[in-house]
Coordinates of C-alpha atoms in Angstrom, one line a residue:
M78 CA -0.2 0.3 -0.2
F79 CA 1.0 3.9 -0.7
I80 CA 0.5 4.8 3.0
H81 CA 3.7 4.7 4.9
H82 CA 3.6 4.1 8.5
V83 CA 5.2 5.5 11.4
G84 CA 5.1 6.3 15.4
K85 CA 1.7 6.3 16.8
V86 CA 2.4 8.9 18.5
W87 CA 2.2 11.2 15.8
Y88 CA -1.0 10.0 14.2
R89 CA -2.3 10.9 17.7
L90 CA -0.2 14.7 17.2
Y91 CA -1.7 15.2 13.9
W92 CA -5.2 13.9 14.3
A93 CA -5.2 16.7 17.5
Y94 CA -3.0 19.5 15.9
I95 CA -6.6 19.3 12.5
T96 CA -9.1 19.0 15.2
L97 CA -7.8 21.6 16.9
A98 CA -8.1 23.3 13.5
S99 CA -11.3 23.0 12.4
L100 CA -12.5 23.6 15.8
F101 CA -10.6 27.4 15.7
L102 CA -12.4 27.6 12.4
V103 CA -15.8 26.8 13.7
V104 CA -14.6 29.6 16.4
V105 CA -14.0 31.8 14.2
Y106 CA -16.8 32.0 11.6
F107 CA -19.7 32.5 14.8
V108 CA -17.5 35.6 15.9
Q109 CA -17.5 36.5 12.3
K110 CA -21.7 36.4 12.5
A111 CA -21.3 38.1 15.8
I112 CA -18.9 40.8 15.2
P113 CA -18.8 41.9 12.3
P114 CA -15.9 44.4 12.8
F115 CA -14.0 41.9 13.5
N116 CA -13.6 40.8 10.2
H117 CA -10.7 43.5 10.1
F118 CA -8.5 42.4 12.2
G119 CA -6.8 39.6 10.2
L120 CA -9.0 36.8 10.7
P121 CA -9.9 34.6 7.9
V122 CA -12.7 34.4 5.1
V123 CA -14.8 31.3 7.4
T124 CA -17.4 30.4 4.5
S125 CA -20.4 28.1 5.3
S126 CA -18.8 25.7 3.1
V127 CA -15.9 25.6 5.2
L128 CA -18.0 25.7 8.1
I129 CA -19.8 22.5 7.1
L130 CA -16.2 20.9 6.2
C131 CA -14.4 21.7 9.3
L132 CA -17.8 20.0 11.4
A133 CA -17.9 17.1 9.1
Q134 CA -13.7 17.3 10.1
I135 CA -15.1 17.2 13.9
I136 CA -17.2 14.4 13.8
Y137 CA -15.3 12.9 12.3
G138 CA -12.1 13.2 14.1
L139 CA -13.9 12.2 17.6
S140 CA -16.2 9.3 15.8
I141 CA -15.5 7.5 12.9
Y142 CA -11.4 7.9 13.3
W143 CA -11.2 5.4 16.3
L144 CA -13.2 2.9 14.6
I145 CA -10.6 3.0 11.6
Y146 CA -7.8 3.7 14.3
K147 CA -8.0 0.2 15.6
R148 CA -7.5 -1.7 11.9
S149 CA -5.2 1.1 10.7
D150 CA -3.6 3.9 12.3
A151 CA -2.3 5.1 9.2
L152 CA -5.0 4.9 7.2
A153 CA -7.5 6.3 10.4
T154 CA -5.2 9.2 9.9
F155 CA -4.6 9.9 6.5
I156 CA -8.6 9.9 6.0
G157 CA -8.9 12.6 7.9
G158 CA -6.1 15.0 7.0
M159 CA -7.8 14.2 3.6
L160 CA -10.9 16.0 4.8
F161 CA -9.2 18.8 6.6
V162 CA -7.3 19.2 3.2
L163 CA -10.8 20.1 1.5
V164 CA -11.2 22.4 4.7
I165 CA -7.6 24.8 3.1
V166 CA -8.8 24.5 -0.4
S167 CA -12.1 25.7 -0.1
G168 CA -11.2 28.6 2.7
L169 CA -8.0 29.9 0.4
N170 CA -11.4 29.6 -2.6
G171 CA -13.0 31.8 -0.8
S172 CA -10.4 34.3 0.3
G173 CA -8.5 34.3 -2.9
L174 CA -5.0 34.5 -2.7
T175 CA -5.3 38.2 -0.5
N176 CA -3.3 38.8 2.8
A177 CA -6.8 37.0 4.3
A178 CA -5.6 33.9 3.1
L179 CA -2.5 33.6 5.2
L180 CA -3.9 31.5 8.1
Y181 CA -5.4 28.3 5.8
I182 CA -1.4 29.0 3.8
I183 CA -0.1 28.3 7.7
Y184 CA -2.5 25.7 8.1
W185 CA -1.2 23.6 4.6
L186 CA 2.4 24.1 5.1
V187 CA 2.3 22.6 8.2
V188 CA -0.1 19.9 6.4
I189 CA 2.6 19.2 3.8
V190 CA 5.1 18.6 6.7
F191 CA 2.6 16.1 8.3
S192 CA 1.7 14.5 5.1
A193 CA 5.3 13.6 3.8
M194 CA 5.1 10.4 7.0
F195 CA 2.7 9.1 4.3
G196 CA 5.0 8.6 1.6
V197 CA 6.9 10.3 -1.5
L198 CA 3.8 9.8 -3.7
I199 CA 1.5 11.8 -1.1
S200 CA 4.3 14.4 -0.4
A201 CA 4.6 15.1 -3.8
G202 CA 0.9 15.3 -4.6
A203 CA 1.1 18.2 -1.8
I204 CA 3.4 20.1 -3.5
F205 CA 1.3 20.0 -7.2
L206 CA -2.0 20.6 -5.1
P207 CA -0.9 24.6 -4.5
I208 CA 0.1 25.1 -8.1
V209 CA -2.7 24.2 -10.0
F210 CA -4.8 26.0 -7.0
V211 CA -2.5 29.1 -8.1
L212 CA -2.8 28.8 -12.0
S213 CA -6.7 28.2 -11.7
Q214 CA -6.8 31.5 -9.2
Y215 CA -4.5 33.6 -12.6
N216 CA -6.7 31.7 -15.3
F217 CA -2.7 30.2 -16.1
Q218 CA -1.7 33.3 -17.2
I219 CA 0.3 34.2 -14.4
R220 CA 2.0 37.9 -14.7
Q221 CA 2.6 39.7 -11.3
P222 CA 1.7 36.8 -8.9
S223 CA 0.4 37.7 -5.1
A224 CA 3.1 37.7 -2.1
A225 CA 0.0 34.8 -0.9
S226 CA 0.4 33.1 -4.2
I227 CA 4.6 32.7 -3.9
V228 CA 4.6 31.5 -0.1
L229 CA 2.0 29.2 -1.4
V230 CA 4.2 27.6 -3.8
V231 CA 7.8 28.2 -2.6
G232 CA 6.2 27.3 1.4
S233 CA 5.2 24.3 0.0
A234 CA 8.5 23.0 -1.6
V235 CA 11.1 23.9 1.0
C236 CA 8.0 22.1 3.7
T237 CA 7.7 18.9 1.1
F238 CA 11.3 18.8 1.8
I239 CA 11.7 19.6 5.6
G240 CA 9.1 17.1 6.1
Y241 CA 11.3 14.2 3.6
L242 CA 13.8 15.1 5.8
F243 CA 12.5 14.8 9.0
W244 CA 10.1 11.6 8.5
R245 CA 12.4 9.3 6.2
T246 CA 14.3 8.1 9.1
R247 CA 11.2 7.8 11.1
F248 CA 9.3 5.5 7.8
D249 CA 8.3 1.9 9.2
D250 CA 6.2 -0.5 6.9
Q251 CA 4.2 -3.0 8.1
Q252 CA 5.8 -5.9 7.2
T253 CA 8.6 -4.6 8.9
K254 CA 6.9 -4.0 12.2
A255 CA 5.9 -7.2 12.6
V256 CA 8.9 -8.5 12.0
S257 CA 10.0 -6.1 15.2
R258 CA 7.1 -7.4 17.3
L259 CA 7.9 -11.4 16.5
S260 CA 11.5 -10.2 17.3
T261 CA 10.9 -8.6 20.3
M262 CA 8.4 -11.9 21.4
L263 CA 10.9 -14.2 20.7
R264 CA 14.0 -12.3 22.6
S265 CA 11.2 -11.7 25.4
N266 CA 10.1 -15.2 25.9
Q267 CA 14.6 -16.8 25.5
Q268 CA 14.9 -14.0 28.2
Q269 CA 12.2 -15.3 30.5
S270 CA 12.6 -19.0 29.2
E271 CA 16.4 -18.5 30.5
I272 CA 15.3 -17.4 33.8
L273 CA 13.3 -19.8 34.1
I274 CA 15.8 -23.0 33.5
Q275 CA 19.0 -20.9 35.6
S276 CA 16.8 -20.3 38.9
I277 CA 14.7 -23.5 38.7
A278 CA 16.8 -26.0 41.9
D279 CA 16.8 -29.3 39.7
G280 CA 20.1 -29.6 37.2
I281 CA 18.7 -28.7 33.5
I282 CA 20.5 -30.6 30.4
V283 CA 19.7 -30.7 27.3
I284 CA 20.9 -33.0 24.3
D285 CA 20.8 -33.3 20.3
T286 CA 20.7 -35.8 19.2
E287 CA 24.1 -37.2 19.2
G288 CA 24.6 -37.1 23.2
K289 CA 26.3 -33.6 23.1
I290 CA 25.3 -30.7 25.6
T291 CA 23.3 -28.0 23.7
L292 CA 22.3 -26.3 27.2
M293 CA 23.0 -26.3 30.7
N294 CA 22.1 -24.8 33.9
T295 CA 23.5 -23.3 36.9
A296 CA 22.6 -26.0 39.1
A297 CA 23.5 -29.1 37.0
G298 CA 26.8 -26.8 36.9
R299 CA 27.2 -27.2 40.5
M300 CA 26.3 -31.1 40.9
T301 CA 28.7 -32.6 38.1
E302 CA 31.1 -30.0 39.0
W303 CA 31.1 -28.7 35.2
P304 CA 31.4 -25.0 34.1
V305 CA 28.7 -24.4 32.5
D306 CA 30.5 -22.7 29.1
E307 CA 32.9 -25.5 29.3
A308 CA 30.7 -27.9 29.5
S309 CA 28.7 -26.7 26.2
D310 CA 29.0 -29.1 22.6
V311 CA 30.9 -32.6 25.1
D312 CA 29.5 -35.6 24.8
V313 CA 27.4 -36.1 28.3
R314 CA 28.6 -39.1 29.3
L315 CA 31.9 -37.6 30.0
V316 CA 30.3 -34.3 31.9
V317 CA 27.2 -36.6 33.8
K318 CA 29.2 -39.5 35.0
L319 CA 26.7 -42.2 36.2
H320 CA 27.4 -45.5 38.3
K321 CA 24.4 -47.6 40.0
E322 CA 23.0 -46.7 43.2
H323 CA 25.3 -49.1 45.4
G324 CA 28.5 -48.2 43.2
E325 CA 28.7 -50.2 40.3
E326 CA 29.8 -49.2 37.3
L327 CA 26.9 -49.0 34.1
T328 CA 27.1 -51.2 31.3
K329 CA 26.9 -49.1 28.1
S330 CA 23.9 -51.1 27.7
E331 CA 22.4 -49.7 30.6
D332 CA 22.9 -45.9 29.7
P333 CA 20.2 -43.6 30.2
F334 CA 20.7 -41.3 27.7
S335 CA 21.4 -43.8 25.3
L336 CA 17.7 -45.7 25.9
A337 CA 16.2 -42.0 25.6
L338 CA 17.5 -42.0 22.4
Q339 CA 17.4 -45.0 21.0
Q340 CA 14.1 -45.9 22.3
Q341 CA 12.5 -42.4 22.5
Q342 CA 11.2 -43.9 25.9
H343 CA 11.0 -41.6 29.5
I344 CA 13.3 -42.7 31.6
S345 CA 13.6 -42.7 35.4
R346 CA 17.1 -43.7 37.3
I347 CA 18.3 -43.6 41.0
V348 CA 21.8 -42.8 40.3
E349 CA 25.1 -41.7 41.9
L350 CA 26.2 -38.5 40.2
M351 CA 30.6 -38.8 40.2
G352 CA 31.7 -34.7 39.8
R353 CA 34.4 -33.5 37.8
V354 CA 36.8 -33.1 41.3
S355 CA 35.3 -35.6 44.0
K356 CA 31.7 -35.1 44.7
K357 CA 29.8 -38.1 45.4
Q358 CA 25.5 -37.8 45.7
I359 CA 23.0 -40.2 44.6
V360 CA 20.9 -38.1 42.5
S361 CA 16.9 -39.0 40.4
L362 CA 17.5 -39.2 37.1
V363 CA 14.6 -38.2 34.3
I364 CA 15.3 -38.1 30.5
S365 CA 12.7 -37.0 28.2
P366 CA 13.1 -37.0 24.1
I367 CA 12.2 -34.6 22.4
L368 CA 10.3 -34.9 19.9
L369 CA 9.4 -32.9 17.1
P370 CA 5.7 -32.2 17.0
K371 CA 5.0 -32.3 13.2
A372 CA 7.2 -35.1 11.9
N373 CA 7.6 -36.5 15.1
E374 CA 11.0 -36.6 14.7
L375 CA 13.7 -37.5 17.0
A376 CA 15.9 -34.0 18.0
G377 CA 17.5 -34.6 21.2
A378 CA 16.3 -35.2 25.2
V379 CA 15.9 -32.9 28.0
A380 CA 17.2 -34.6 30.9
V381 CA 16.2 -33.2 34.4
I382 CA 18.9 -34.3 38.1
R383 CA 17.5 -33.6 41.5
D384 CA 19.7 -34.5 44.3
V385 CA 18.5 -37.3 46.6
S386 CA 20.6 -37.7 49.0
Q387 CA 19.4 -37.1 52.3
E388 CA 15.9 -38.7 51.6
H389 CA 18.0 -41.2 50.5
A390 CA 20.0 -41.6 53.3
I391 CA 16.3 -41.7 55.8
E392 CA 15.2 -44.5 53.3
Q393 CA 18.4 -46.3 54.3
Q394 CA 18.2 -45.4 57.8
R395 CA 14.8 -46.7 57.8
A396 CA 14.9 -49.8 55.6
D397 CA 18.6 -50.4 58.2
F398 CA 16.1 -50.3 61.3
I399 CA 13.0 -52.3 59.7
S400 CA 16.4 -55.0 58.7
T401 CA 17.6 -54.8 62.0
A402 CA 14.0 -55.0 63.6
A403 CA 12.5 -58.0 61.5
H404 CA 15.9 -60.0 62.0
E405 CA 16.3 -59.8 66.0
M406 CA 12.5 -61.0 65.9
R407 CA 12.6 -63.6 64.4
T408 CA 14.6 -65.2 67.3
P409 CA 12.1 -65.2 69.7
V410 CA 9.0 -65.5 67.6
A411 CA 10.8 -69.0 66.6
A412 CA 11.5 -69.8 69.8
I413 CA 7.5 -69.1 70.7
E414 CA 6.1 -71.2 67.8
G415 CA 8.6 -74.0 68.9
Y416 CA 7.2 -74.3 72.0
L417 CA 4.0 -73.5 70.9
S418 CA 4.3 -76.5 68.6
L419 CA 5.4 -78.7 72.1
A420 CA 2.5 -78.0 73.0
L421 CA 0.2 -78.9 70.5
N422 CA 2.3 -82.1 69.9
E423 CA 0.1 -85.3 72.5
R424 CA 3.5 -87.0 72.8
V425 CA 5.1 -84.0 74.7
S426 CA 2.2 -82.5 76.4
S427 CA -1.9 -83.3 77.6
V428 CA -4.3 -80.2 77.2
D429 CA -7.8 -80.4 76.9
N430 CA -9.3 -79.5 73.3
R431 CA -10.4 -76.1 74.4
A432 CA -7.3 -75.2 75.3
R433 CA -5.8 -76.9 72.4
G434 CA -8.1 -74.7 70.3
Y435 CA -6.5 -71.8 71.9
L436 CA -3.2 -72.8 70.9
Q437 CA -3.8 -73.6 67.1
K438 CA -4.8 -70.5 67.2
A439 CA -2.0 -68.7 68.5
H440 CA 0.4 -70.9 66.6
A441 CA -1.4 -70.1 63.4
S442 CA -0.9 -66.4 64.3
T443 CA 2.8 -66.7 65.5
Q444 CA 3.9 -68.3 62.2
H445 CA 1.6 -65.2 59.8
L446 CA 3.4 -62.9 62.6
G447 CA 7.2 -65.0 61.5
K448 CA 6.0 -64.5 57.8
L449 CA 5.6 -60.3 58.1
F450 CA 8.6 -60.6 59.8
Q451 CA 10.7 -62.4 57.1
D452 CA 8.9 -60.3 54.4
L453 CA 10.3 -57.4 55.9
L454 CA 13.3 -58.6 55.8
T455 CA 13.3 -59.8 52.3
S456 CA 11.8 -56.4 51.0
S457 CA 14.2 -54.5 53.0
K458 CA 17.2 -57.0 51.6
A459 CA 15.6 -56.3 47.7
E460 CA 15.8 -52.0 48.3
D461 CA 19.4 -51.9 49.5
G462 CA 20.8 -54.5 46.8
R463 CA 21.6 -56.8 49.1
L464 CA 18.4 -59.9 48.2
S465 CA 21.2 -63.0 47.9
S466 CA 20.6 -64.7 44.7
H467 CA 22.6 -68.5 43.7
S468 CA 21.5 -68.9 40.3
V469 CA 21.9 -72.0 38.5
V470 CA 20.3 -73.6 35.6
V471 CA 16.6 -75.2 35.9
E472 CA 14.7 -76.1 33.4
M473 CA 11.3 -74.5 34.5
G474 CA 8.6 -76.7 32.6
A475 CA 9.6 -79.5 35.4
F476 CA 10.0 -77.1 37.9
L477 CA 6.7 -75.7 37.9
Q478 CA 5.1 -79.0 37.2
Q479 CA 7.0 -79.9 40.9
L480 CA 5.2 -76.6 42.6
T481 CA 2.0 -77.3 40.7
D482 CA 1.6 -80.7 42.9
E483 CA 2.4 -79.4 45.9
F484 CA 0.5 -76.2 45.5
R485 CA -2.6 -78.4 44.4
L486 CA -3.3 -79.5 48.0
V487 CA -3.3 -76.8 49.3
A488 CA -6.2 -75.4 46.3
Q489 CA -8.2 -77.9 47.3
K490 CA -8.8 -77.4 51.1
K491 CA -10.7 -74.6 50.0
G492 CA -12.6 -76.3 46.7
L493 CA -10.6 -74.8 43.9
A494 CA -9.6 -76.7 41.3
V495 CA -5.5 -76.4 40.0
E496 CA -4.4 -77.2 36.4
Y497 CA -1.1 -76.9 34.6
L498 CA -0.5 -76.2 30.9
I499 CA 2.6 -76.7 28.9
G500 CA 2.3 -74.5 25.6
T501 CA 0.1 -71.9 25.3
A502 CA -2.1 -70.0 27.0
N503 CA -5.1 -72.3 25.6
D504 CA -3.7 -75.7 26.0
R505 CA -4.7 -78.1 27.4
D506 CA -2.5 -80.2 30.9
I507 CA -1.1 -82.6 28.6
E508 CA 0.4 -84.7 31.5
N509 CA -3.1 -84.7 33.6
D510 CA -5.2 -85.6 29.9
K511 CA -6.8 -88.6 30.1
E512 CA -7.3 -88.7 27.1
T513 CA -3.9 -89.2 25.9
A514 CA -2.0 -90.5 28.7
N515 CA -0.6 -93.7 26.9
V516 CA 0.4 -91.2 24.1
H517 CA 4.3 -90.2 24.1
M518 CA 4.3 -86.6 24.0
V519 CA 7.7 -84.4 23.7
R520 CA 7.7 -82.1 26.1
P521 CA 9.7 -79.2 25.1
L522 CA 12.7 -77.5 27.5
Y523 CA 12.5 -74.1 29.1
Y524 CA 15.9 -73.4 30.4
A525 CA 16.4 -70.7 32.4
L526 CA 19.3 -69.0 35.2
V527 CA 17.4 -68.3 38.1
D528 CA 17.3 -69.3 42.0
P529 CA 15.5 -71.9 41.9
E530 CA 13.9 -70.8 46.0
R531 CA 13.8 -67.5 44.7
I532 CA 11.1 -68.6 41.8
R533 CA 9.6 -70.6 44.4
E534 CA 9.2 -67.3 47.1
V535 CA 7.6 -65.8 43.9
M536 CA 5.2 -68.1 42.5
S537 CA 4.1 -69.3 46.6
N538 CA 3.2 -65.7 46.8
L539 CA 1.2 -65.2 43.6
F540 CA -0.4 -69.0 44.4
D541 CA -1.2 -67.5 47.7
N542 CA -2.9 -65.0 46.6
A543 CA -4.9 -66.3 43.7
C544 CA -6.3 -69.0 46.6
K545 CA -7.2 -65.8 48.8
Y546 CA -9.0 -64.1 46.4
T547 CA -10.9 -67.1 44.2
Q548 CA -13.8 -68.1 46.0
Q549 CA -14.3 -70.9 43.3
G550 CA -13.3 -71.9 40.3
K551 CA -10.0 -72.9 38.8
I552 CA -6.0 -71.3 39.7
S553 CA -4.1 -71.8 36.5
I554 CA -0.4 -72.0 35.8
G555 CA 1.6 -72.2 32.5
I556 CA 4.2 -72.1 30.3
T557 CA 5.0 -70.9 27.5
S558 CA 7.9 -69.0 25.6
N559 CA 9.5 -67.9 21.9
E560 CA 13.6 -68.8 21.7
E561 CA 14.5 -65.5 23.6
V562 CA 11.9 -65.2 27.0
I563 CA 10.1 -68.0 29.2
Q564 CA 6.7 -66.5 30.3
I565 CA 4.6 -68.0 33.1
Y566 CA 1.6 -67.1 34.2
V567 CA -1.2 -67.9 37.5
R568 CA -4.2 -67.3 36.5
D569 CA -7.3 -67.0 38.6
T570 CA -11.1 -67.2 38.4
G571 CA -11.5 -64.7 41.3
S572 CA -12.8 -60.7 41.6
G573 CA -10.5 -58.8 39.4
I574 CA -8.6 -55.4 40.3
P575 CA -9.8 -52.5 39.2
A576 CA -8.4 -50.5 36.2
E577 CA -6.9 -47.7 39.1
D578 CA -5.0 -49.8 40.8
L579 CA -3.3 -52.0 37.8
P580 CA -0.2 -49.7 37.6
H581 CA 1.0 -49.1 41.4
L582 CA 0.3 -53.3 42.3
F583 CA 4.1 -53.8 42.4
Q584 CA 4.5 -50.7 45.1
K585 CA 5.7 -51.5 48.5
F586 CA 3.2 -52.0 50.9
Y587 CA 0.6 -51.1 48.4
R588 CA -3.0 -52.7 49.1
V589 CA -6.3 -52.6 46.6
D590 CA -9.2 -50.9 49.4
N591 CA -12.3 -53.1 49.1
S592 CA -14.2 -55.0 51.8
A593 CA -12.5 -58.5 49.9
T594 CA -8.6 -57.0 51.1
R595 CA -9.9 -55.6 54.2
T596 CA -11.7 -58.6 55.1
I597 CA -8.3 -60.9 54.4
G598 CA -6.1 -58.8 55.1
G599 CA -1.8 -58.6 54.1
T600 CA 0.8 -56.0 54.1
G601 CA 1.1 -55.1 50.2
L602 CA 4.4 -56.3 50.4
G603 CA 4.5 -59.5 48.6
L604 CA 4.3 -58.6 44.7
F605 CA 6.7 -55.6 45.6
I606 CA 9.1 -59.1 46.3
C607 CA 8.1 -60.9 43.3
R608 CA 8.9 -56.8 41.4
K609 CA 12.8 -58.0 43.1
I610 CA 13.5 -60.8 42.4
V611 CA 12.4 -61.3 39.2
E612 CA 14.4 -57.7 38.4
L613 CA 17.2 -59.9 39.2
Y614 CA 17.2 -62.2 36.7
K615 CA 16.6 -59.3 33.5
G616 CA 13.0 -60.3 33.4
R617 CA 9.4 -58.5 34.0
I618 CA 5.8 -59.3 36.0
W619 CA 2.7 -57.7 34.8
V620 CA -0.8 -58.2 35.8
E621 CA -4.2 -58.0 33.4
S622 CA -7.3 -58.3 35.2
T623 CA -10.9 -57.7 34.7
L624 CA -13.0 -56.9 37.4
G625 CA -15.6 -59.6 38.1
K626 CA -14.1 -62.5 36.2
G627 CA -10.6 -62.8 37.4
S628 CA -6.7 -61.8 37.3
T629 CA -3.6 -63.1 35.1
F630 CA 0.3 -62.5 36.9
F631 CA 2.5 -62.8 34.2
I632 CA 7.0 -63.7 34.3
N633 CA 8.5 -63.2 31.9
L634 CA 12.4 -64.9 32.3
P635 CA 15.3 -64.4 29.7
R636 CA 15.3 -68.5 28.1
L637 CA 18.8 -70.7 27.8
S638 CA 19.5 -72.2 24.5
T639 CA 19.7 -75.9 25.4
Q640 CA 23.6 -75.2 24.3
K641 CA 23.9 -72.8 26.8
A642 CA 22.1 -74.5 29.3
V643 CA 25.0 -78.1 28.9
E644 CA 27.4 -75.6 29.0
L645 CA 26.8 -73.5 32.1
Q646 CA 25.8 -76.6 33.8
H647 CA 29.8 -77.8 32.8
Q648 CA 30.9 -75.0 34.6
S649 CA 28.7 -74.3 37.6
T650 CA 30.7 -76.6 40.6
S651 CA 27.0 -76.0 42.9
P652 CA 25.5 -79.4 43.9
A653 CA 22.7 -81.0 41.7
T654 CA 19.0 -80.4 42.7
P655 CA 15.9 -81.9 41.8
S656 CA 15.1 -78.3 39.7
T657 CA 18.7 -78.0 38.2
L658 CA 19.5 -79.3 34.5
Q659 CA 18.4 -83.3 34.2

């Protein structure tokens, strides 16, 4: 567009000038009508046509101008300026090029200076218009021009030049304004982001797809003992040196930064951060991949590091206390259980039936208390990495068959059926199927490197839970696999688990809060211990459940090939057990 743009203050100043000038001419008109002698004191001649144009200018300036101004300040001021030009031309035409036109000429010269802010084209028109007006006044035959006509033409040229010099450095087109506004906004947002990032107490580190640091705040610099400017463009693994929670070094496959970039998933770890000099601290590390919104392409990752050394120390003290207390209390509880067993032994002591009932209840409660202390001790060891495991090669098919036979007696007391399935979840138990009992079937071998006592503990916990929460029906224990993973499952036909409880089920002390759990009781440690044991063998445990239809607990364990199992069996110096490779 031919209209250029300047600062808003100039448009408002021009609006004030033309509005006040028009108002002054209206006042002069009424003064001249009321006191005619005032016409001889140098006041301009204000005709009725000038009055009408002035009133139109004032009405526009006080109302319509501001409506247009909201959309375009330059356009609103330009229209107002054109109306005022009509006022001046009408006034000059009524006064002629005499001394009475002097005020109109002054008005015009000021308008020319302001008109230059709308661009060179408008400014050139401001010179052309007075020349045409002067020629029309002399019928295009100028012989002796008046002083007013000379002032009008020469003044217009001079004021145009002055206006050009004044406004040329103040032009600002719409694109420039938009870019400037965007630049200011971006600069402001960037400053705000930097202030926020630098003020966060947690360490913030941003890396690119190659693992090099692109941003690090001062908190991260303090934690790593690296100056922020030196860490820029350095491999994050050199700056953020990580060990496991208990001091062991992380392998390349366990590096959380590499995992976050490769898997493009959130990674959360509790690790030990080694400073550049000597600082050591336990930190919570959360790494999130940065994905471009539209292309869904990886752009890097952002890591949040929080110092949890104090919380970790408190948790360690609490775990030590629980471990010590559980260990110390197991001895007297075991003694009490032993004495109660002797009291219930008819060969050792003689008690009446009523007393025997009391002793049996006390014996059951003591056993439950002993189990609680054992769970507390095991969970404490699992948390601080002291959970012992004597791994050997185990053929899981035969091992689970043996466990199922043991569990079947417990379930039958509650009227529940137990089945053992080999293969897919829908396969029947071949070994217990009467129709195929006389058919020789080759059972696949499922080898895993685990501690059989620990796996027995896991399966016992899962089976006990299935028995507790299943009132009728059956419990299925099954095994299947592919070349890399063995999958074990325990399925029941019980009450099921609400969907909102599933994500928290393997947390420490977490229990589903409903009438069944409150009636049955429990500590919320069993599944937590199961998870910790399964993770010892780089496995995974999870649950799928439908409320009212039952639950299925799955365990995935790494599978050994037959060749690898034989090699490990030969290398092992452990004595053979019924559950090891046969």
